[in-house]
Coordinates of N, CA and C in Angstrom, one line a residue:
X1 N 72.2 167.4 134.9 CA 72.3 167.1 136.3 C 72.7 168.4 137.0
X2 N 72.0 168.8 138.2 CA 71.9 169.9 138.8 C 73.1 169.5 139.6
X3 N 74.4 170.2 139.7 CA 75.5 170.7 140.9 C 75.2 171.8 141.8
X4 N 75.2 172.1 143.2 CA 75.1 172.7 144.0 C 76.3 173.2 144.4
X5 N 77.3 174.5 144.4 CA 78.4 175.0 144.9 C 78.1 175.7 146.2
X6 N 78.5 174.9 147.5 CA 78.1 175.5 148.4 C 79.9 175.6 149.1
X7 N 80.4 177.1 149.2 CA 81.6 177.5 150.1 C 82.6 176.3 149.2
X8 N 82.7 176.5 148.2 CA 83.6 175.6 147.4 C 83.6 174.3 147.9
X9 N 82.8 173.6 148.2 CA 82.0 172.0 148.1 C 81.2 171.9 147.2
X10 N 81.4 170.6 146.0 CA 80.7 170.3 145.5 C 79.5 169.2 145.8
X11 N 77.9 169.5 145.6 CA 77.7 168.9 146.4 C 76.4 168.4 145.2
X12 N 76.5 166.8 145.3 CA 76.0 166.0 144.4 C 74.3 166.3 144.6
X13 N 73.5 165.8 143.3 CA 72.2 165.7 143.3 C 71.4 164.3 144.4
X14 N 72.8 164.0 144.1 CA 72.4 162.3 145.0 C 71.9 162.8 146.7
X15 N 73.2 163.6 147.2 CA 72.9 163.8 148.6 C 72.2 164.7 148.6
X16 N 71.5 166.2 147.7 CA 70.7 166.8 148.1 C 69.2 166.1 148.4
X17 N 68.9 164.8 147.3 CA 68.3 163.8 147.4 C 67.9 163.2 148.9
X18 N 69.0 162.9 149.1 CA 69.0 162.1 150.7 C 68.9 163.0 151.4
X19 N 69.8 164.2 151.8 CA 69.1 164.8 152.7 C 67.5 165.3 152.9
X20 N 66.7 165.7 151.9 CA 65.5 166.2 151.7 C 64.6 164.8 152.0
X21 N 65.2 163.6 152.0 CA 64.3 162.5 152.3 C 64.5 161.8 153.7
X22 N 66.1 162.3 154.6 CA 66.5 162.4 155.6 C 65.1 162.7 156.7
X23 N 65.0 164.5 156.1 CA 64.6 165.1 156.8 C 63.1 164.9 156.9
X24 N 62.3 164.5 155.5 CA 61.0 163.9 155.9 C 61.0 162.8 157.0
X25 N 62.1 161.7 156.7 CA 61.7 160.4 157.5 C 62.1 160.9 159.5
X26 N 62.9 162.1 159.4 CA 62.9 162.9 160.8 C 61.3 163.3 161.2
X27 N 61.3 164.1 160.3 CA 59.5 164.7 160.9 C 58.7 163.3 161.1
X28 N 59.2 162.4 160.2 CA 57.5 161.3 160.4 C 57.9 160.7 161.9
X29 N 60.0 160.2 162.2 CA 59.4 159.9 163.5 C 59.7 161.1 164.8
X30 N 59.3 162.3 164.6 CA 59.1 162.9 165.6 C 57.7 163.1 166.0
X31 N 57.0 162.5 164.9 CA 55.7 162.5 165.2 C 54.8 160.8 165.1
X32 N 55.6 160.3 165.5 CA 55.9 159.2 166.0 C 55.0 158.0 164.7
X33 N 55.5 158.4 163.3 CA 54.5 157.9 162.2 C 56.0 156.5 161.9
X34 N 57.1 156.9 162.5 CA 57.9 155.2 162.4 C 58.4 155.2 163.3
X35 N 59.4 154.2 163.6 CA 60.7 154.6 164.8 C 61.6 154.8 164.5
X36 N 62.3 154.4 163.7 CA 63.8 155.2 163.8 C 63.5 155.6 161.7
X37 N 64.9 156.6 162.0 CA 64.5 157.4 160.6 C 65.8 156.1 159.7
X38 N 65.7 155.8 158.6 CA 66.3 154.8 158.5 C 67.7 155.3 157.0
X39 N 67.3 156.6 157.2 CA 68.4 157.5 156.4 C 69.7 158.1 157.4
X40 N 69.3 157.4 159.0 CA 70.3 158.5 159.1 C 71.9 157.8 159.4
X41 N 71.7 156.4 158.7 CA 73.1 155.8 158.7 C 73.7 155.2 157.0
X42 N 73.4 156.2 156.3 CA 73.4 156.2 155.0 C 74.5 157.1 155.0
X43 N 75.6 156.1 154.0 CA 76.8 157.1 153.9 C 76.8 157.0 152.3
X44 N 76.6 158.3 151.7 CA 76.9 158.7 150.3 C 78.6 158.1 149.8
X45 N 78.8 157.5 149.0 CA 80.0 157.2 148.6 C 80.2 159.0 147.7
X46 N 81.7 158.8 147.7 CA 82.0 160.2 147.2 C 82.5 159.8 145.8
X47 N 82.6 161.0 145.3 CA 82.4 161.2 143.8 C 83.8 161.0 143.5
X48 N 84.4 160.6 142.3 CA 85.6 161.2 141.9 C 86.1 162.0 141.0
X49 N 86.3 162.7 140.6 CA 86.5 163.6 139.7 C 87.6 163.6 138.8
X50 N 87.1 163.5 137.6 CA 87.7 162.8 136.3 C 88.9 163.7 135.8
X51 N 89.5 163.6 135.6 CA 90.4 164.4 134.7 C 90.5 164.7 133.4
X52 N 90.1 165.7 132.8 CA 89.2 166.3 131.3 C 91.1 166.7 130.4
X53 N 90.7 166.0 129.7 CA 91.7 165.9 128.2 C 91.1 166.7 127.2
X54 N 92.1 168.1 127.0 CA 91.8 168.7 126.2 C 92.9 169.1 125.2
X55 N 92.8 170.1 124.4 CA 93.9 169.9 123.3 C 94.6 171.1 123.9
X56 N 95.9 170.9 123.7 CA 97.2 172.1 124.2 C 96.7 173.0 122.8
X57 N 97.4 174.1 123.4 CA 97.4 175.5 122.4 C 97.8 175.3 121.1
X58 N 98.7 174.5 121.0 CA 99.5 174.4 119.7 C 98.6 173.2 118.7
X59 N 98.2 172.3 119.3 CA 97.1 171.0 118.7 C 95.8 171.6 118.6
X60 N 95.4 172.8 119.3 CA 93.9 173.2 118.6 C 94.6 174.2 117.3
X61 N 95.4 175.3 117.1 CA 96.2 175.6 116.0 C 96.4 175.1 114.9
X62 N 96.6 173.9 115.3 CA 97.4 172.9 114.0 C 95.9 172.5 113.6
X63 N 94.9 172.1 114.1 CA 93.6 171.5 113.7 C 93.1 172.9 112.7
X64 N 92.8 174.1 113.4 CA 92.3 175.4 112.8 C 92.9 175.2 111.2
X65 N 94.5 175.1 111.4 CA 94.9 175.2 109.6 C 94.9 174.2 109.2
X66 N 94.2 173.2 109.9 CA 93.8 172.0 108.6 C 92.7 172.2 108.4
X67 N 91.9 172.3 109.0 CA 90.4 172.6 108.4 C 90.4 173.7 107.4
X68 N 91.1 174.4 106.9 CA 91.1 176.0 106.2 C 91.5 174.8 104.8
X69 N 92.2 173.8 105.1 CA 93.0 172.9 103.7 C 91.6 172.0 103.5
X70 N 90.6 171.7 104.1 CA 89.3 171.0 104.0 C 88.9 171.7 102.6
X71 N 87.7 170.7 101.8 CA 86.7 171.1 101.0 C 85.9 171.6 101.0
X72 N 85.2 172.4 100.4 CA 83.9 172.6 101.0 C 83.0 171.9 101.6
X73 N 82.8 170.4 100.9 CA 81.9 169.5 101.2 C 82.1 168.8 102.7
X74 N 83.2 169.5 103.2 CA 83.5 168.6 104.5 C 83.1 170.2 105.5
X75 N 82.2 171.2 105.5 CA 82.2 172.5 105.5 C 81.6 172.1 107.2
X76 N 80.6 171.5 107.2 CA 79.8 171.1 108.4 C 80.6 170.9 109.7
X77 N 81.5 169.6 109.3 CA 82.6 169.1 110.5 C 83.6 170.2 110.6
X78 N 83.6 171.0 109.9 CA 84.9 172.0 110.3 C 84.4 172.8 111.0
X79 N 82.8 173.6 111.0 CA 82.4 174.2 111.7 C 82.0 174.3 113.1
X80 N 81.5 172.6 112.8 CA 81.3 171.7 114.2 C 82.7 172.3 115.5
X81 N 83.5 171.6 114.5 CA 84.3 171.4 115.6 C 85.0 172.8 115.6
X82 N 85.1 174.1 115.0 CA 86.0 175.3 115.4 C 85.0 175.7 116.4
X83 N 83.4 175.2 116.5 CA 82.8 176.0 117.3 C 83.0 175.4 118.6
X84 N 83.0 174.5 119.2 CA 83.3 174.0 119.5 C 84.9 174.2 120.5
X85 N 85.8 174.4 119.6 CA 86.9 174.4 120.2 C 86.9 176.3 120.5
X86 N 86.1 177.0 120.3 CA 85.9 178.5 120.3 C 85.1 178.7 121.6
X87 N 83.8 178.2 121.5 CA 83.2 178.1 123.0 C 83.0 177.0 124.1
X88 N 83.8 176.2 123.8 CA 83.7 175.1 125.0 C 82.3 174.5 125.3
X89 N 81.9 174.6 124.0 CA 80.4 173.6 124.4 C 80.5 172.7 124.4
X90 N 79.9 171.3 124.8 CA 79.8 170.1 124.9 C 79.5 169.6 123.8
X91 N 79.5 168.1 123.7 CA 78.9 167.4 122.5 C 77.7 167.5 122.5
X92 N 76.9 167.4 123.1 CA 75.3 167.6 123.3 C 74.7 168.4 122.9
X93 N 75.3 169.7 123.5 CA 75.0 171.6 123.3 C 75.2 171.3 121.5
X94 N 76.3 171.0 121.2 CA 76.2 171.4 119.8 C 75.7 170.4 119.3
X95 N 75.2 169.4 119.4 CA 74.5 168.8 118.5 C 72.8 169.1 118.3
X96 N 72.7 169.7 119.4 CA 71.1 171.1 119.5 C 70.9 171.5 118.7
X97 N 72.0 172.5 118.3 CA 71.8 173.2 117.3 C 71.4 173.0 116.3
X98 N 70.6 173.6 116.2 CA 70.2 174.3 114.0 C 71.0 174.9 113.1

């Protein structure tokens, strides 16, 4: 999903949506192809913004030296997740990978 940062506003895919469809249904009635433009009493409900749970300093630490006490055969999930907690990729991003 594409975010637009415009002057520190975030500004949703939804409304760049509606405005770009705003503005067509403007041109059609200035050229008189409807009568009224029927976007322009459309109110976007606003977003809320979640609050992201991540591990304090001392809880990604404690994880790092348990995985060092892991087997080898658990080698995968340990890597998974130090990379992970190393570059702040998503679950998605790393599950891409090769």
């Amino acid at each position: 999903m594409l975010w637009i940062f415009l002057s520190d506003i975030l500004i949703s895919p939804l409304f760049v949506s509606q405005k770009r469809i705003s503005t067509i249904m403007t041109y059609a009635q200035r050229n008189q192809i409807i009568m009224m433009n029927p976007c322009k009493n459309v109110v976007i409900p606003r977003l809320e913004r979640k609050e992201i749970e991540c591990y304090t300093l001392e809880q990604a630490q404690k994880m790092l030296e348990l995985f060092e006490q892991e087997p080898q055969e658990d080698l995968k999930f340990t890597v998974f997740f130090t990379l992970a907690m190393y570059s702040g990729m998503r679950r998605g991003e790393l599950l891409g990978l090769e």
